[in-house]
Amino acid sequence: MSSKPPNSSGADNSFPKHLRLKGKKEISELFSDGSFFYLGPFKVYYLISEREAAVTRILISVPKSKFSKANKRNRIKRLIREAFRLNKEILFGANHDLNLMIDKFALVYLDKDLKAFEEIETKLKSILERLNSILQKEHAKN
């Protein structure tokens, strides 16, 4: 018997550890060499590279200066991870034929108050669609 519930869409909605960006060297590379844009309560850093990396990895950050209590920071990170887990196919599913990919990206939550899950999910969908369009434009340039 399977431990995972059946998924009607056929997509893998997990968020395994290999999708998480970690390591001081890689994180500093993203923030120093990557590009960024603002959308809603998020500042999004991203790094585009040739399709040599196995998978796009993500970093989720909530600054301590915005939320001094750890339980609130963790709550926001959980909401963002859940929204990403449910909608990652927007980014991963569309660009298999391109020779470029989003190697890594970071979501930094900059608002001072906690948003509802629906609002975070809507903004995250917009972010993923924008990353998709950026990737398409970069591919058209090359």
Short mmCIF file of C-alpha atoms in Angstrom, two decimals:
data_model
loop_
_atom_site.label_atom_id
_atom_site.label_comp_id
_atom_site.label_asym_id
_atom_site.label_seq_id
_atom_site.Cartn_x
_atom_site.Cartn_y
_atom_site.Cartn_z
CA MET A 1 0.00 0.00 0.00
CA SER A 2 1.29 3.46 -0.91
CA SER A 3 2.06 6.01 1.79
CA LYS A 4 1.21 8.93 -0.53
CA PRO A 5 -2.37 9.80 -1.37
CA PRO A 6 -3.28 9.36 -5.03
CA ASN A 7 -2.82 12.48 -7.11
CA SER A 8 -5.48 13.03 -9.74
CA SER A 9 -3.37 15.44 -11.83
CA GLY A 10 -0.44 13.04 -12.13
CA ALA A 11 1.99 15.73 -10.95
CA ASP A 12 4.42 15.19 -8.11
CA ASN A 13 3.45 17.76 -5.48
CA SER A 14 6.28 17.01 -3.09
CA PHE A 15 8.95 19.45 -1.95
CA PRO A 16 12.02 17.27 -1.28
CA LYS A 17 15.29 18.48 0.20
CA HIS A 18 17.13 18.45 -3.13
CA LEU A 19 14.91 21.37 -4.26
CA ARG A 20 16.08 23.52 -1.33
CA LEU A 21 18.99 25.86 -1.81
CA LYS A 22 21.55 25.59 0.96
CA GLY A 23 25.21 26.30 1.44
CA LYS A 24 26.79 29.67 2.06
CA LYS A 25 28.76 29.64 -1.21
CA GLU A 26 25.73 28.98 -3.42
CA ILE A 27 23.52 31.46 -1.58
CA SER A 28 26.11 34.23 -1.79
CA GLU A 29 26.56 33.44 -5.51
CA LEU A 30 22.82 33.89 -6.04
CA PHE A 31 22.70 37.24 -4.24
CA SER A 32 25.88 38.61 -5.83
CA ASP A 33 25.59 37.33 -9.44
CA GLY A 34 21.83 36.95 -9.80
CA SER A 35 19.15 39.37 -10.93
CA PHE A 36 16.10 40.39 -8.96
CA PHE A 37 12.64 41.93 -9.16
CA TYR A 38 9.91 42.96 -6.71
CA LEU A 39 6.41 41.54 -6.83
CA GLY A 40 3.95 42.06 -4.03
CA PRO A 41 5.44 41.32 -0.66
CA PHE A 42 8.33 39.43 -2.28
CA LYS A 43 11.75 40.32 -3.57
CA VAL A 44 12.77 37.57 -5.96
CA TYR A 45 16.41 36.81 -6.77
CA TYR A 46 17.12 34.41 -9.63
CA LEU A 47 20.06 33.04 -11.54
CA ILE A 48 19.73 31.71 -15.09
CA SER A 49 22.24 29.16 -16.36
CA GLU A 50 22.72 26.56 -19.07
CA ARG A 51 20.72 23.39 -18.57
CA GLU A 52 23.54 21.54 -16.79
CA ALA A 53 22.16 21.54 -13.27
CA ALA A 54 19.78 18.74 -12.47
CA VAL A 55 17.07 20.83 -10.84
CA THR A 56 16.05 24.37 -9.93
CA ARG A 57 16.56 25.05 -6.24
CA ILE A 58 14.75 27.54 -4.05
CA LEU A 59 15.55 29.56 -0.93
CA ILE A 60 12.77 31.04 1.21
CA SER A 61 13.68 33.84 3.58
CA VAL A 62 11.73 35.97 6.06
CA PRO A 63 13.92 38.66 7.66
CA LYS A 64 14.13 38.84 11.41
CA SER A 65 13.83 42.63 11.18
CA LYS A 66 10.27 42.25 9.81
CA PHE A 67 9.12 39.52 12.22
CA SER A 68 11.02 39.29 15.49
CA LYS A 69 9.11 36.20 16.66
CA ALA A 70 10.42 32.96 15.16
CA ASN A 71 6.99 31.31 15.14
CA LYS A 72 5.65 34.00 12.79
CA ARG A 73 8.68 33.71 10.48
CA ASN A 74 8.27 29.94 10.40
CA ARG A 75 4.54 30.25 9.71
CA ILE A 76 5.17 32.48 6.69
CA LYS A 77 7.87 30.13 5.39
CA ARG A 78 5.50 27.17 5.74
CA LEU A 79 2.81 29.02 3.77
CA ILE A 80 5.28 29.93 1.02
CA ARG A 81 6.63 26.36 0.83
CA GLU A 82 3.09 24.98 0.57
CA ALA A 83 2.16 27.45 -2.17
CA PHE A 84 5.35 26.57 -4.07
CA ARG A 85 4.78 22.85 -3.61
CA LEU A 86 1.30 23.12 -5.12
CA ASN A 87 2.30 25.35 -8.03
CA LYS A 88 5.86 24.40 -8.95
CA GLU A 89 4.70 22.84 -12.23
CA ILE A 90 4.21 26.36 -13.59
CA LEU A 91 7.98 26.73 -13.57
CA PHE A 92 9.15 23.14 -14.00
CA GLY A 93 6.60 21.86 -16.48
CA ALA A 94 6.86 24.42 -19.25
CA ASN A 95 10.53 24.73 -20.15
CA HIS A 96 11.84 21.26 -20.91
CA ASP A 97 12.74 22.15 -24.49
CA LEU A 98 14.88 25.21 -23.60
CA ASN A 99 18.65 25.07 -23.21
CA LEU A 100 18.45 27.58 -20.33
CA MET A 101 16.94 27.14 -16.89
CA ILE A 102 16.44 28.99 -13.64
CA ASP A 103 19.32 27.44 -11.70
CA LYS A 104 18.33 28.85 -8.33
CA PHE A 105 16.04 31.48 -6.94
CA ALA A 106 15.21 33.06 -3.62
CA LEU A 107 11.96 34.43 -2.29
CA VAL A 108 12.43 37.11 0.36
CA TYR A 109 9.21 38.11 2.14
CA LEU A 110 9.33 41.87 2.79
CA ASP A 111 5.89 42.73 4.17
CA LYS A 112 5.45 43.59 7.83
CA ASP A 113 2.21 41.68 8.31
CA LEU A 114 1.11 38.12 7.72
CA LYS A 115 -0.87 37.58 4.53
CA ALA A 116 -3.50 34.90 3.99
CA PHE A 117 -2.49 31.71 2.19
CA GLU A 118 -4.66 32.55 -0.83
CA GLU A 119 -2.88 35.87 -1.31
CA ILE A 120 0.56 34.31 -0.93
CA GLU A 121 -0.38 31.58 -3.41
CA THR A 122 -1.66 34.12 -5.95
CA LYS A 123 1.56 36.15 -5.69
CA LEU A 124 3.69 33.02 -5.95
CA LYS A 125 1.85 31.96 -9.11
CA SER A 126 2.56 35.40 -10.57
CA ILE A 127 6.22 35.08 -9.61
CA LEU A 128 6.55 31.66 -11.23
CA GLU A 129 4.84 32.90 -14.40
CA ARG A 130 7.15 35.91 -14.50
CA LEU A 131 10.21 33.69 -14.09
CA ASN A 132 8.86 31.60 -16.96
CA SER A 133 8.52 34.65 -19.18
CA ILE A 134 12.03 35.86 -18.23
CA LEU A 135 13.37 32.46 -19.20
CA GLN A 136 11.53 32.60 -22.53
CA LYS A 137 12.96 36.07 -23.26
CA GLU A 138 16.51 34.95 -22.42
CA HIS A 139 16.09 31.93 -24.69
CA ALA A 140 14.87 34.19 -27.52
CA LYS A 141 17.99 36.39 -27.11
CA ASN A 142 20.38 33.45 -27.48
#
